[in-house]
Each structure stands twice: as structure tokens, then as C-alpha cells.
Amino acid sequence: MPCTVVVGAQWGDEGKGKIVDALSARADVVARYQGGPNAGHSVIHRGETLVLHLVPSGILYEGRRCLIGNGVVIDPVRLREEVDQLEARGVPARAQLGVAPNAHLILPYHRAVEAVIERGAAAIGTTGRGIGGAYRDKVGRNGLRVADLFERAAFVEQVDRNLERLRHEYPEADFAGMTGASLHDALRGHVEWLEPLVCDVSSELFEALRANRRVLLEGAQGTLLDVDHGTYPYVTSSSASAAGGPLGVGLGPNVVDEVVGVTKAYTTRVGLGPFPTEMPEGEAAHLREAGEEYGATTGRPRRCGWLDMPALRYAARVNGLTQLVVTKLDVLDAFDEVRVAERYEIDGRVVVGFPTSARMLDRCRPVWRTFAGWKASTTSARRWVDLPANAKAYLEWIEREAGVRIVTVSVGASRESEVARD
Ligand code: IMP
Ligand code: MG
């Protein structure tokens, strides 16, 4: 604080939602900076698990201002559904929420195109939410933004142009009944609903920081899914790493004071792509059940593996991490031993650093370090001294190797299940 970025240090699903929820207690404004409804942030509210996709995880704190920045891609239908669900549970989400006019829209043709791509050789196992198509249009300068919803004629014209192009490019895609006019008509109610939420996110955050208020920038996905720094092409289409924070809300990089990296005590990945520390399925099944590792957005079983130190060192560097949070330590409580990839080898030769090529990463074999398990429940630990000696040895080794101090360890899903470092 005053401006903290929270970023995933792995392939997403590190538990950022819970951490942002906790940090929101001390924040005035929370802003999402990239991604879209591909994200699934599980947070517990009055004993019930809520999954947030587009709305920042600060929403559950009364009065907390929550903003959706220009770097996010918004599906207006899903946004409204999510806000309605929160309102139905007594969270006054609409009153707290603001949306950037220059955030791009996900439209039905983005999903239709993605369905075709994911059936072919270029499939990467996306969430099917139309994320890639929306970002492709943004960079290709054909995109529609939130503000365009309020100018019907221009919206219709641009969508018709996009559909004409896409019908040529993807003749097998299902664009049935889609025209600029029909898509705008279908959104009419949503346009009216959205208009009062639109605000100048950049100015609002700038003024908040000038008034010494505390701002949290909330990332989705994770470093290894970042379009530049991730395991390309098996990535999402946005800047999930910390630099995407200021970029995706309209601020300069000098406003950021702290960069909090969130990592699980092990690793998971959803979708296709290299995963050097992945476990054989028998072992993975065990971890998956213990950690309830199923996608919060798609329900897909997550691929499971051990912690990957080359990847974590890399995440520390490309994000400029100043603090580390380790989540789901308790999931390892029953294991006899805990393994970590200390470094990689290819054909018996040491690999220095983290390869930028997915093909090379796929050839990397972990060199393991094994820690004795702690074989004791950590779920009720609240102070560092409460942790079993073997768990502390594991954590202290991780922070030494990553070069970033662990400030919090999460030992369960509830808000209280946290060990703060003294
Ligand atoms: P997309 O973001 O739907 O285009 O999917 C691209 C890749 O990112 C796929 O491997 C997805 O499984 C992965 N992905 C996207 N969002 C998340 C997330 O919130 N958690 C974990 N993986 C994600
Ligand atoms: Mg998730």
C-alpha cells in the first residue's frame, strides 16, 4: 500500500481471490486490470463459496469501491448476471462498481470463433469465453469498447464489418442470426443497465492515490499465462503479470509500491501446454482430491504437480515481486514427503533460468529436492511458530530460493485460515 499489485506467480488459480479479499480489509479501492470471465476467483461469504469472474474480489467488503479497468475484456451479459447474483445475496455490488469506458467487449462472435479454433490443431484448451477473440480485435483495431454500446449506429456498422470478415475467415463457425443490429438489440437492456456504472477509472484511481487512499490492483490468471512472459502459445491473451497492473487501469508504473506474488505450495495448471513438475495421474488424483483442484470457471479437473522453483524465480523477476504469499499449505499436510523442482535439465545438462520457448520447456526434466513431510494439520495455525518444523523448513527454503520474503501462508479457505509472518 498505497498501491499494491496482486499477481499470480504460476498458471493461475493460486488463490488470489482469497488474498485480495483479505487485503481489501485495508484497501479503499480495488481494481481488476486484465482478463475477463475466464477467471474464477473463489471467495467465502457468510459460509457460502462465491465465484467471481469479472467483479473484483474486494466487492464483499462493505463500501469498498471496485473498478474494472481498461485492460479487462467484458462480457456485458455475464457481468450483469454476476452483479445480480451478488445483489441477491445481499451484496450491494452495483453501488460499489465502476467500469472503464475503454475496456473492450466480448461479443457472441468471439465465442463462435473460439469454438472452431478449439476443435482444430491450434487448440490450447481455453475456457471458451471468447477471451482470445476479444483481445485479438483490440490489438487488430476492430474491437468494440464499452463506450461504443452507447452509440448504436457506429456499433452496428463496426460489428457488421467484423462479421463479414469473420464469415470469410471461419466459414464453419456458427454466426447464425448475428448482425450488428441483432447483437445491439439483444444487449439493449444491458446497455441501459451498464451506463450508470461507466466511469473514468484512471482519474478515479489517480485522485484516490493523491488523497493517500489505498489501492489494490487485482490480477487474474498468472505469470505463466501472460501473453508475453508465459508459456506462449499456451497462454491467455492479456498481460497477467504485474506490469499489466498500471497499464490495465490507466496509471504509470511509478505508482506501484508493493507487488504481492501468490503461489500455491504446489502447482496446478488447466488447459494444454508444458508443465515440467506435473505428477503422474495416480499421484495427481490424490492431490486433486485433497486440494479440490477443479476449475472454478469450467469445472475441468486441474493438472497437478509439485512446486517449480525455476518458474517461481522467474515469476519473482518478471513481476518484481516484493512479497510472497503461499496458499494451500494445508493440502500437503498428509504427504510423507514433499518434492520441489530445484532446477531443470535437458538431456542431462543444467538449464539456466526459465526457457522462453514452450517447446524447450517441454523437454525440461526437473531435478528434485525432497523435503520430509510434516504429517500434522496446519489448518489451525495462525502464527509462524504454530507451523510444524518441517513445514517451516520447506517455506524458508522457498523464500530463500525465490529471493522474496513470505509474508502470509494460507492454510484453509476461510478468511481466518491465515498465518501472518511476524
Ligand atoms: P483463455 O484465457 O480462455 O483464452 O484460455 C487460455 C489458457 O489460459 C487456457 O490454458 C486456460 O485454461 C487458461 N486460463 C484462463 N483463465 C484461467 C484462470 O483463471 N485460471 C487458470 N487458467 C486459466
Ligand atoms: Mg481461478
Tab-separated table of C-alpha atoms and ligand atoms in Angstrom:
chain	number	residue	atom	x	y	z
A	1	MET	CA	0.000	0.000	0.000
A	2	PRO	CA	-0.779	2.818	-1.023
A	3	CYS	CA	-0.721	0.934	-4.356
A	4	THR	CA	-0.277	-2.829	-4.298
A	5	VAL	CA	-0.479	-5.218	-7.239
A	6	VAL	CA	-1.597	-8.785	-6.515
A	7	VAL	CA	-0.400	-11.178	-9.167
A	8	GLY	CA	-0.453	-14.937	-9.729
A	9	ALA	CA	3.067	-16.388	-9.707
A	10	GLN	CA	2.064	-19.622	-11.509
A	11	TRP	CA	-0.561	-20.690	-14.077
A	12	GLY	CA	-3.493	-19.091	-12.273
A	13	ASP	CA	-5.720	-20.452	-9.503
A	14	GLU	CA	-3.149	-19.613	-6.837
A	15	GLY	CA	-5.854	-18.294	-4.517
A	16	LYS	CA	-5.599	-14.620	-5.471
A	17	GLY	CA	-9.312	-14.113	-4.785
A	18	LYS	CA	-8.905	-15.022	-1.154
A	19	ILE	CA	-5.788	-12.868	-0.784
A	20	VAL	CA	-7.397	-9.846	-2.456
A	21	ASP	CA	-10.452	-10.334	-0.263
A	22	ALA	CA	-8.197	-10.297	2.818
A	23	LEU	CA	-6.144	-7.291	1.654
A	24	SER	CA	-9.377	-5.450	0.826
A	25	ALA	CA	-9.963	-5.042	4.538
A	26	ARG	CA	-7.176	-2.441	4.418
A	27	ALA	CA	-7.812	-1.021	0.927
A	28	ASP	CA	-10.087	1.781	-0.225
A	29	VAL	CA	-10.305	0.865	-3.907
A	30	VAL	CA	-9.825	-2.470	-5.703
A	31	ALA	CA	-9.392	-2.589	-9.492
A	32	ARG	CA	-9.155	-5.530	-11.898
A	33	TYR	CA	-6.602	-4.887	-14.641
A	34	GLN	CA	-6.802	-7.690	-17.209
A	35	GLY	CA	-8.527	-10.895	-18.249
A	36	GLY	CA	-12.240	-11.370	-18.272
A	37	PRO	CA	-14.790	-14.016	-17.357
A	38	ASN	CA	-12.131	-16.703	-17.926
A	39	ALA	CA	-11.099	-16.002	-14.323
A	40	GLY	CA	-12.755	-17.719	-11.415
A	41	HIS	CA	-11.933	-16.286	-8.013
A	42	SER	CA	-13.483	-18.299	-5.205
A	43	VAL	CA	-14.196	-16.383	-2.037
A	44	ILE	CA	-16.182	-17.346	1.016
A	45	HIS	CA	-19.028	-15.077	2.019
A	46	ARG	CA	-21.092	-15.867	5.120
A	47	GLY	CA	-20.107	-19.517	4.884
A	48	GLU	CA	-21.019	-19.780	1.229
A	49	THR	CA	-18.492	-20.088	-1.620
A	50	LEU	CA	-18.961	-17.410	-4.270
A	51	VAL	CA	-17.093	-17.470	-7.563
A	52	LEU	CA	-16.269	-14.073	-9.021
A	53	HIS	CA	-15.376	-13.859	-12.702
A	54	LEU	CA	-15.327	-10.164	-13.615
A	55	VAL	CA	-16.133	-8.304	-10.434
A	56	PRO	CA	-13.064	-7.524	-8.262
A	57	SER	CA	-12.702	-9.678	-5.163
A	58	GLY	CA	-12.949	-6.594	-2.914
A	59	ILE	CA	-16.703	-6.431	-3.533
A	60	LEU	CA	-17.555	-8.377	-0.369
A	61	TYR	CA	-16.266	-5.557	1.844
A	62	GLU	CA	-18.945	-3.053	2.608
A	63	GLY	CA	-18.451	0.239	0.858
A	64	ARG	CA	-15.307	-0.879	-0.979
A	65	ARG	CA	-15.093	0.826	-4.357
A	66	CYS	CA	-14.452	-1.802	-7.066
A	67	LEU	CA	-13.352	-0.880	-10.565
A	68	ILE	CA	-12.953	-2.790	-13.810
A	69	GLY	CA	-10.063	-1.295	-15.787
A	70	ASN	CA	-9.408	-0.754	-19.478
A	71	GLY	CA	-7.237	-3.896	-19.631
A	72	VAL	CA	-10.194	-6.185	-18.889
A	73	VAL	CA	-12.471	-7.673	-21.555
A	74	ILE	CA	-16.116	-7.517	-20.543
A	75	ASP	CA	-18.999	-9.728	-21.483
A	76	PRO	CA	-21.926	-7.456	-20.534
A	77	VAL	CA	-24.361	-10.351	-20.126
A	78	ARG	CA	-22.098	-12.201	-17.714
A	79	LEU	CA	-21.221	-9.044	-15.812
A	80	ARG	CA	-24.876	-8.342	-15.158
A	81	GLU	CA	-25.541	-11.949	-14.113
A	82	GLU	CA	-22.673	-11.789	-11.670
A	83	VAL	CA	-23.770	-8.492	-10.169
A	84	ASP	CA	-27.360	-9.748	-9.896
A	85	GLN	CA	-26.164	-12.866	-8.073
A	86	LEU	CA	-24.209	-10.763	-5.607
A	87	GLU	CA	-27.184	-8.454	-5.066
A	88	ALA	CA	-29.409	-11.494	-4.447
A	89	ARG	CA	-27.047	-12.441	-1.603
A	90	GLY	CA	-27.282	-9.006	-0.067
A	91	VAL	CA	-24.025	-7.573	-1.501
A	92	PRO	CA	-24.759	-4.077	-2.890
A	93	ALA	CA	-22.408	-4.744	-5.810
A	94	ARG	CA	-23.956	-2.294	-8.243
A	95	ALA	CA	-23.464	0.660	-5.943
A	96	GLN	CA	-19.792	-0.217	-5.419
A	97	LEU	CA	-18.857	-0.985	-9.022
A	98	GLY	CA	-17.354	1.191	-11.765
A	99	VAL	CA	-16.416	0.170	-15.313
A	100	ALA	CA	-13.896	1.787	-17.689
A	101	PRO	CA	-15.431	3.047	-20.956
A	102	ASN	CA	-12.336	1.911	-22.860
A	103	ALA	CA	-12.497	-1.719	-21.731
A	104	HIS	CA	-13.175	-3.972	-24.723
A	105	LEU	CA	-16.277	-6.101	-25.139
A	106	ILE	CA	-16.604	-9.828	-25.638
A	107	LEU	CA	-19.377	-10.424	-28.167
A	108	PRO	CA	-21.066	-13.696	-29.221
A	109	TYR	CA	-18.978	-13.989	-32.402
A	110	HIS	CA	-15.822	-14.209	-30.292
A	111	ARG	CA	-17.129	-17.370	-28.689
A	112	ALA	CA	-18.276	-18.783	-32.056
A	113	VAL	CA	-14.772	-18.328	-33.493
A	114	GLU	CA	-13.119	-19.791	-30.407
A	115	ALA	CA	-15.310	-22.897	-30.629
A	116	VAL	CA	-13.948	-23.506	-34.140
A	117	ILE	CA	-10.305	-22.876	-33.184
A	118	GLU	CA	-10.553	-25.160	-30.175
A	119	ARG	CA	-11.802	-28.010	-32.381
A	120	GLY	CA	-8.696	-27.777	-34.583
A	121	ALA	CA	-4.944	-28.329	-34.424
A	122	ALA	CA	-4.305	-24.934	-32.813
A	123	ALA	CA	-6.383	-25.777	-29.708
A	124	ILE	CA	-4.810	-24.746	-26.406
A	125	GLY	CA	-7.622	-25.681	-24.039
A	126	THR	CA	-9.144	-22.254	-23.425
A	127	THR	CA	-12.035	-21.534	-21.101
A	128	GLY	CA	-14.269	-20.962	-24.154
A	129	ARG	CA	-15.276	-17.474	-23.014
A	130	GLY	CA	-14.205	-15.640	-26.162
A	131	ILE	CA	-11.205	-14.020	-24.461
A	132	GLY	CA	-8.693	-14.522	-27.280
A	133	GLY	CA	-11.013	-13.129	-29.953
A	134	ALA	CA	-11.814	-10.008	-27.969
A	135	TYR	CA	-8.133	-9.225	-27.392
A	136	ARG	CA	-7.318	-10.053	-30.988
A	137	ASP	CA	-9.878	-7.475	-32.139
A	138	LYS	CA	-8.494	-4.957	-29.652
A	139	VAL	CA	-4.957	-5.264	-30.989
A	140	GLY	CA	-6.262	-5.564	-34.560
A	141	ARG	CA	-8.112	-2.249	-34.085
A	142	ASN	CA	-11.520	-3.758	-34.872
A	143	GLY	CA	-12.707	-4.077	-31.294
A	144	LEU	CA	-15.837	-2.666	-29.681
A	145	ARG	CA	-15.455	-0.974	-26.338
A	146	VAL	CA	-17.910	-0.322	-23.520
A	147	ALA	CA	-18.441	3.275	-24.673
A	148	ASP	CA	-19.390	2.055	-28.173
A	149	LEU	CA	-22.507	0.440	-26.729
A	150	PHE	CA	-23.950	3.928	-26.325
A	151	GLU	CA	-23.531	4.840	-29.999
A	152	ARG	CA	-25.773	2.387	-31.744
A	153	ALA	CA	-25.133	3.341	-35.371
A	154	ALA	CA	-21.348	3.139	-35.082
A	155	PHE	CA	-21.606	-0.090	-33.086
A	156	VAL	CA	-23.827	-1.742	-35.715
A	157	GLU	CA	-21.543	-0.682	-38.545
A	158	GLN	CA	-18.362	-1.985	-36.894
A	159	VAL	CA	-19.941	-5.283	-35.844
A	160	ASP	CA	-21.255	-5.840	-39.379
A	161	ARG	CA	-17.757	-5.246	-40.761
A	162	ASN	CA	-16.285	-7.682	-38.227
A	163	LEU	CA	-18.879	-10.328	-39.023
A	164	GLU	CA	-18.238	-10.030	-42.743
A	165	ARG	CA	-14.522	-10.574	-42.198
A	166	LEU	CA	-15.049	-13.455	-39.785
A	167	ARG	CA	-17.559	-15.236	-42.043
A	168	HIS	CA	-14.811	-15.396	-44.677
A	169	GLU	CA	-12.137	-16.430	-42.249
A	170	TYR	CA	-14.217	-19.015	-40.358
A	171	PRO	CA	-16.873	-20.355	-42.770
A	172	GLU	CA	-17.553	-23.259	-40.399
A	173	ALA	CA	-18.341	-21.029	-37.396
A	174	ASP	CA	-21.904	-20.647	-36.175
A	175	PHE	CA	-22.773	-16.981	-36.642
A	176	ALA	CA	-26.458	-17.779	-37.221
A	177	GLY	CA	-28.670	-14.729	-36.855
A	178	MET	CA	-25.780	-12.428	-35.942
A	179	THR	CA	-25.813	-8.900	-37.333
A	180	GLY	CA	-24.724	-5.628	-35.808
A	181	ALA	CA	-28.374	-4.697	-35.256
A	182	SER	CA	-29.390	-8.039	-33.754
A	183	LEU	CA	-26.443	-8.040	-31.330
A	184	HIS	CA	-27.155	-4.494	-30.225
A	185	ASP	CA	-30.862	-5.242	-29.822
A	186	ALA	CA	-30.047	-8.291	-27.711
A	187	LEU	CA	-27.969	-6.067	-25.417
A	188	ARG	CA	-30.470	-3.206	-25.181
A	189	GLY	CA	-31.429	-3.889	-21.557
A	190	HIS	CA	-27.786	-4.366	-20.634
A	191	VAL	CA	-26.771	-1.087	-22.212
A	192	GLU	CA	-29.198	0.823	-20.011
A	193	TRP	CA	-28.110	-1.212	-17.025
A	194	LEU	CA	-24.414	-0.569	-17.667
A	195	GLU	CA	-24.476	3.136	-18.477
A	196	PRO	CA	-24.584	4.475	-14.885
A	197	LEU	CA	-21.615	2.263	-13.945
A	198	VAL	CA	-19.272	3.741	-16.535
A	199	CYS	CA	-16.641	5.998	-15.001
A	200	ASP	CA	-13.139	7.313	-15.598
A	201	VAL	CA	-11.209	4.560	-13.829
A	202	SER	CA	-7.816	6.136	-14.485
A	203	SER	CA	-8.771	9.519	-12.985
A	204	GLU	CA	-10.583	7.966	-10.088
A	205	LEU	CA	-7.536	5.900	-9.109
A	206	PHE	CA	-5.175	8.812	-9.675
A	207	GLU	CA	-7.231	11.029	-7.385
A	208	ALA	CA	-7.576	8.266	-4.795
A	209	LEU	CA	-3.791	7.851	-4.647
A	210	ARG	CA	-3.292	11.616	-4.462
A	211	ALA	CA	-5.590	11.653	-1.449
A	212	ASN	CA	-3.443	8.922	0.154
A	213	ARG	CA	-6.104	6.297	-0.201
A	214	ARG	CA	-5.020	2.698	-0.631
A	215	VAL	CA	-5.449	0.981	-3.973
A	216	LEU	CA	-5.217	-2.704	-4.813
A	217	LEU	CA	-4.707	-3.790	-8.415
A	218	GLU	CA	-6.052	-7.306	-8.821
A	219	GLY	CA	-4.637	-9.626	-11.469
A	220	ALA	CA	-6.305	-12.677	-12.927
A	221	GLN	CA	-4.699	-15.842	-14.328
A	222	GLY	CA	-0.951	-15.859	-13.617
A	223	THR	CA	2.550	-15.015	-14.785
A	224	LEU	CA	2.953	-18.216	-16.798
A	225	LEU	CA	-0.277	-17.423	-18.684
A	226	ASP	CA	0.864	-13.864	-19.527
A	227	VAL	CA	0.818	-13.269	-23.277
A	228	ASP	CA	4.444	-12.010	-23.250
A	229	HIS	CA	6.058	-13.815	-20.346
A	230	GLY	CA	4.032	-17.016	-20.168
A	231	THR	CA	4.440	-20.359	-21.890
A	232	TYR	CA	3.419	-18.998	-25.287
A	233	PRO	CA	1.296	-20.001	-27.182
A	234	TYR	CA	-0.331	-21.832	-24.232
A	235	VAL	CA	-1.253	-18.553	-22.564
A	236	THR	CA	-4.176	-16.226	-22.182
A	237	SER	CA	-4.264	-13.108	-24.363
A	238	SER	CA	-3.565	-10.400	-21.792
A	239	SER	CA	-0.809	-9.004	-19.571
A	240	ALA	CA	-1.413	-11.022	-16.436
A	241	SER	CA	1.955	-10.134	-14.906
A	242	ALA	CA	2.398	-7.159	-12.580
A	243	ALA	CA	3.330	-4.630	-15.283
A	244	GLY	CA	-0.168	-5.175	-16.663
A	245	GLY	CA	-1.482	-3.640	-13.425
A	246	PRO	CA	-0.837	0.050	-14.043
A	247	LEU	CA	-1.268	-0.447	-17.797
A	248	GLY	CA	-4.680	-2.030	-17.376
A	249	VAL	CA	-6.117	0.728	-15.196
A	250	GLY	CA	-4.533	3.816	-16.743
A	251	LEU	CA	-1.725	4.669	-14.308
A	252	GLY	CA	2.033	4.981	-14.603
A	253	PRO	CA	4.325	2.244	-13.221
A	254	ASN	CA	5.781	4.566	-10.558
A	255	VAL	CA	2.561	4.438	-8.517
A	256	VAL	CA	3.141	0.804	-7.539
A	257	ASP	CA	4.760	0.285	-4.116
A	258	GLU	CA	4.316	-3.407	-3.493
A	259	VAL	CA	3.953	-6.406	-5.762
A	260	VAL	CA	2.481	-9.398	-3.978
A	261	GLY	CA	3.037	-12.707	-5.738
A	262	VAL	CA	0.679	-15.525	-4.859
A	263	THR	CA	1.816	-19.135	-5.236
A	264	LYS	CA	0.356	-22.405	-4.096
A	265	ALA	CA	2.592	-24.700	-2.032
A	266	TYR	CA	2.438	-26.936	-5.134
A	267	THR	CA	1.416	-26.288	-8.758
A	268	THR	CA	-1.675	-26.712	-10.907
A	269	ARG	CA	-2.474	-25.900	-14.487
A	270	VAL	CA	-5.697	-26.010	-16.526
A	271	GLY	CA	-5.582	-26.329	-20.281
A	272	LEU	CA	-2.805	-27.569	-22.537
A	273	GLY	CA	0.895	-26.737	-22.545
A	274	PRO	CA	4.180	-27.738	-20.894
A	275	PHE	CA	4.220	-28.468	-17.154
A	276	PRO	CA	7.619	-29.834	-16.051
A	277	THR	CA	6.654	-30.756	-12.475
A	278	GLU	CA	3.381	-32.459	-13.404
A	279	MET	CA	2.682	-35.631	-11.423
A	280	PRO	CA	1.724	-38.991	-12.870
A	281	GLU	CA	-2.080	-39.253	-12.789
A	282	GLY	CA	-2.205	-41.597	-9.752
A	283	GLU	CA	-0.376	-39.106	-7.584
A	284	ALA	CA	-2.148	-36.128	-9.178
A	285	ALA	CA	-5.557	-37.627	-8.373
A	286	HIS	CA	-4.596	-37.707	-4.704
A	287	LEU	CA	-3.561	-34.031	-4.685
A	288	ARG	CA	-6.581	-33.027	-6.778
A	289	GLU	CA	-8.964	-34.507	-4.220
A	290	ALA	CA	-7.070	-33.097	-1.232
A	291	GLY	CA	-6.946	-29.615	-2.772
A	292	GLU	CA	-10.322	-29.701	-4.586
A	293	GLU	CA	-8.499	-28.830	-7.766
A	294	TYR	CA	-11.299	-28.325	-10.266
A	295	GLY	CA	-11.627	-25.219	-12.443
A	296	ALA	CA	-13.793	-22.532	-10.834
A	297	THR	CA	-14.978	-21.333	-14.259
A	298	THR	CA	-15.186	-24.509	-16.326
A	299	GLY	CA	-15.209	-27.293	-13.709
A	300	ARG	CA	-12.323	-29.002	-15.524
A	301	PRO	CA	-10.051	-31.192	-13.379
A	302	ARG	CA	-6.793	-29.286	-12.943
A	303	ARG	CA	-3.472	-30.876	-13.799
A	304	CYS	CA	-1.426	-31.188	-10.599
A	305	GLY	CA	2.276	-31.161	-9.814
A	306	TRP	CA	4.950	-30.135	-7.328
A	307	LEU	CA	6.275	-26.645	-6.792
A	308	ASP	CA	8.537	-25.442	-9.588
A	309	MET	CA	11.428	-23.266	-8.362
A	310	PRO	CA	12.771	-22.191	-11.781
A	311	ALA	CA	9.255	-20.930	-12.570
A	312	LEU	CA	8.918	-19.166	-9.206
A	313	ARG	CA	12.330	-17.466	-9.507
A	314	TYR	CA	11.277	-16.338	-12.982
A	315	ALA	CA	7.956	-15.008	-11.658
A	316	ALA	CA	9.832	-13.110	-8.935
A	317	ARG	CA	11.929	-11.409	-11.610
A	318	VAL	CA	9.392	-10.576	-14.322
A	319	ASN	CA	6.895	-9.229	-11.798
A	320	GLY	CA	9.373	-7.539	-9.486
A	321	LEU	CA	7.791	-9.337	-6.525
A	322	THR	CA	8.327	-7.640	-3.184
A	323	GLN	CA	6.244	-10.101	-1.130
A	324	LEU	CA	5.259	-13.700	-1.463
A	325	VAL	CA	2.067	-15.369	-0.263
A	326	VAL	CA	1.971	-19.176	-0.167
A	327	THR	CA	-1.502	-20.708	-0.310
A	328	LYS	CA	-2.967	-24.161	0.336
A	329	LEU	CA	-0.100	-25.332	2.532
A	330	ASP	CA	-2.621	-27.488	4.407
A	331	VAL	CA	-3.268	-29.562	1.266
A	332	LEU	CA	0.211	-31.082	1.741
A	333	ASP	CA	-0.363	-31.919	5.435
A	334	ALA	CA	-0.785	-35.665	4.919
A	335	PHE	CA	2.072	-36.231	2.472
A	336	ASP	CA	5.033	-38.364	3.612
A	337	GLU	CA	7.357	-36.231	1.556
A	338	VAL	CA	7.102	-33.026	-0.431
A	339	ARG	CA	9.059	-32.509	-3.604
A	340	VAL	CA	10.190	-29.374	-5.439
A	341	ALA	CA	11.894	-28.914	-8.785
A	342	GLU	CA	15.101	-27.164	-7.773
A	343	ARG	CA	16.271	-26.684	-11.348
A	344	TYR	CA	15.777	-28.196	-14.805
A	345	GLU	CA	17.906	-30.365	-17.039
A	346	ILE	CA	17.685	-31.154	-20.724
A	347	ASP	CA	19.470	-34.332	-21.775
A	348	GLY	CA	21.438	-34.302	-18.548
A	349	ARG	CA	22.625	-30.696	-18.930
A	350	VAL	CA	21.614	-27.989	-16.489
A	351	VAL	CA	19.231	-25.371	-17.868
A	352	VAL	CA	19.936	-21.877	-16.622
A	353	GLY	CA	16.818	-19.856	-15.889
A	354	PHE	CA	13.341	-20.430	-17.274
A	355	PRO	CA	13.092	-21.141	-21.017
A	356	THR	CA	11.050	-18.667	-23.065
A	357	SER	CA	10.138	-21.390	-25.539
A	358	ALA	CA	7.301	-23.785	-24.704
A	359	ARG	CA	8.972	-26.460	-26.847
A	360	MET	CA	12.147	-26.197	-24.811
A	361	LEU	CA	10.226	-26.120	-21.536
A	362	ASP	CA	8.515	-29.317	-22.610
A	363	ARG	CA	11.916	-31.022	-22.833
A	364	CYS	CA	12.993	-29.858	-19.380
A	365	ARG	CA	13.226	-32.510	-16.683
A	366	PRO	CA	13.102	-31.431	-13.035
A	367	VAL	CA	15.997	-32.047	-10.699
A	368	TRP	CA	14.126	-32.775	-7.492
A	369	ARG	CA	14.742	-31.759	-3.927
A	370	THR	CA	12.787	-33.762	-1.391
A	371	PHE	CA	11.555	-32.465	1.948
A	372	ALA	CA	10.274	-34.664	4.761
A	373	GLY	CA	6.529	-34.190	5.187
A	374	TRP	CA	5.211	-32.601	8.384
A	375	LYS	CA	2.335	-35.078	8.744
A	376	ALA	CA	0.362	-32.770	11.003
A	377	SER	CA	-2.599	-30.496	10.457
A	378	THR	CA	-1.694	-26.880	9.776
A	379	THR	CA	-5.281	-25.656	9.416
A	380	SER	CA	-5.451	-24.095	12.856
A	381	ALA	CA	-2.008	-22.431	12.697
A	382	ARG	CA	-2.219	-18.637	12.948
A	383	ARG	CA	1.343	-17.630	13.819
A	384	TRP	CA	4.647	-18.705	12.280
A	385	VAL	CA	5.586	-20.540	15.491
A	386	ASP	CA	2.419	-22.658	15.198
A	387	LEU	CA	3.713	-24.262	11.981
A	388	PRO	CA	5.401	-27.695	12.181
A	389	ALA	CA	9.214	-27.531	11.894
A	390	ASN	CA	9.249	-29.411	8.565
A	391	ALA	CA	6.694	-27.021	7.069
A	392	LYS	CA	8.775	-24.045	8.172
A	393	ALA	CA	11.890	-25.633	6.681
A	394	TYR	CA	10.042	-26.020	3.373
A	395	LEU	CA	8.750	-22.437	3.374
A	396	GLU	CA	12.050	-20.908	4.429
A	397	TRP	CA	13.847	-22.777	1.654
A	398	ILE	CA	11.278	-21.448	-0.874
A	399	GLU	CA	11.704	-17.828	0.135
A	400	ARG	CA	15.493	-18.102	0.126
A	401	GLU	CA	15.484	-19.591	-3.359
A	402	ALA	CA	12.898	-17.125	-4.691
A	403	GLY	CA	14.647	-14.183	-3.050
A	404	VAL	CA	11.290	-12.857	-1.845
A	405	ARG	CA	10.037	-12.877	1.729
A	406	ILE	CA	6.932	-14.902	2.510
A	407	VAL	CA	4.538	-12.576	4.334
A	408	THR	CA	1.491	-14.807	4.629
A	409	VAL	CA	0.722	-18.506	4.406
A	410	SER	CA	-2.823	-19.605	3.762
A	411	VAL	CA	-3.927	-22.825	5.469
A	412	GLY	CA	-7.606	-23.087	4.528
A	413	ALA	CA	-10.412	-21.497	2.571
A	414	SER	CA	-11.875	-19.261	5.279
A	415	ARG	CA	-10.750	-15.683	5.908
A	416	GLU	CA	-9.298	-16.640	9.299
A	417	SER	CA	-7.181	-19.523	7.974
A	418	GLU	CA	-4.023	-17.487	7.609
A	419	VAL	CA	-0.581	-17.429	9.136
A	420	ALA	CA	0.890	-13.938	9.150
A	421	ARG	CA	4.676	-13.638	9.332
A	422	ASP	CA	5.800	-11.665	12.348
B	1	IMP	P1	-8.409	-18.290	-22.256
B	1	IMP	O1	-7.937	-17.294	-21.254
B	1	IMP	O2	-9.824	-18.752	-22.025
B	1	IMP	O3	-8.166	-17.853	-23.660
B	1	IMP	O4	-7.526	-19.617	-22.055
B	1	IMP	C1	-6.133	-19.650	-22.321
B	1	IMP	C2	-5.401	-20.517	-21.313
B	1	IMP	O5	-5.432	-19.879	-20.042
B	1	IMP	C3	-6.018	-21.904	-21.093
B	1	IMP	O6	-4.970	-22.810	-20.798
B	1	IMP	C4	-6.882	-21.714	-19.873
B	1	IMP	O7	-7.106	-22.916	-19.176
B	1	IMP	C5	-6.020	-20.762	-19.081
B	1	IMP	N1	-6.789	-19.921	-18.150
B	1	IMP	C6	-7.544	-18.838	-18.455
B	1	IMP	N2	-8.085	-18.303	-17.343
B	1	IMP	C7	-7.641	-19.043	-16.312
B	1	IMP	C8	-7.815	-18.953	-14.907
B	1	IMP	O8	-8.483	-18.060	-14.360
B	1	IMP	N3	-7.191	-19.906	-14.160
B	1	IMP	C9	-6.420	-20.870	-14.725
B	1	IMP	N4	-6.226	-20.992	-16.026
B	1	IMP	C10	-6.817	-20.080	-16.823
B	2	MG	MG	-9.244	-19.455	-10.658
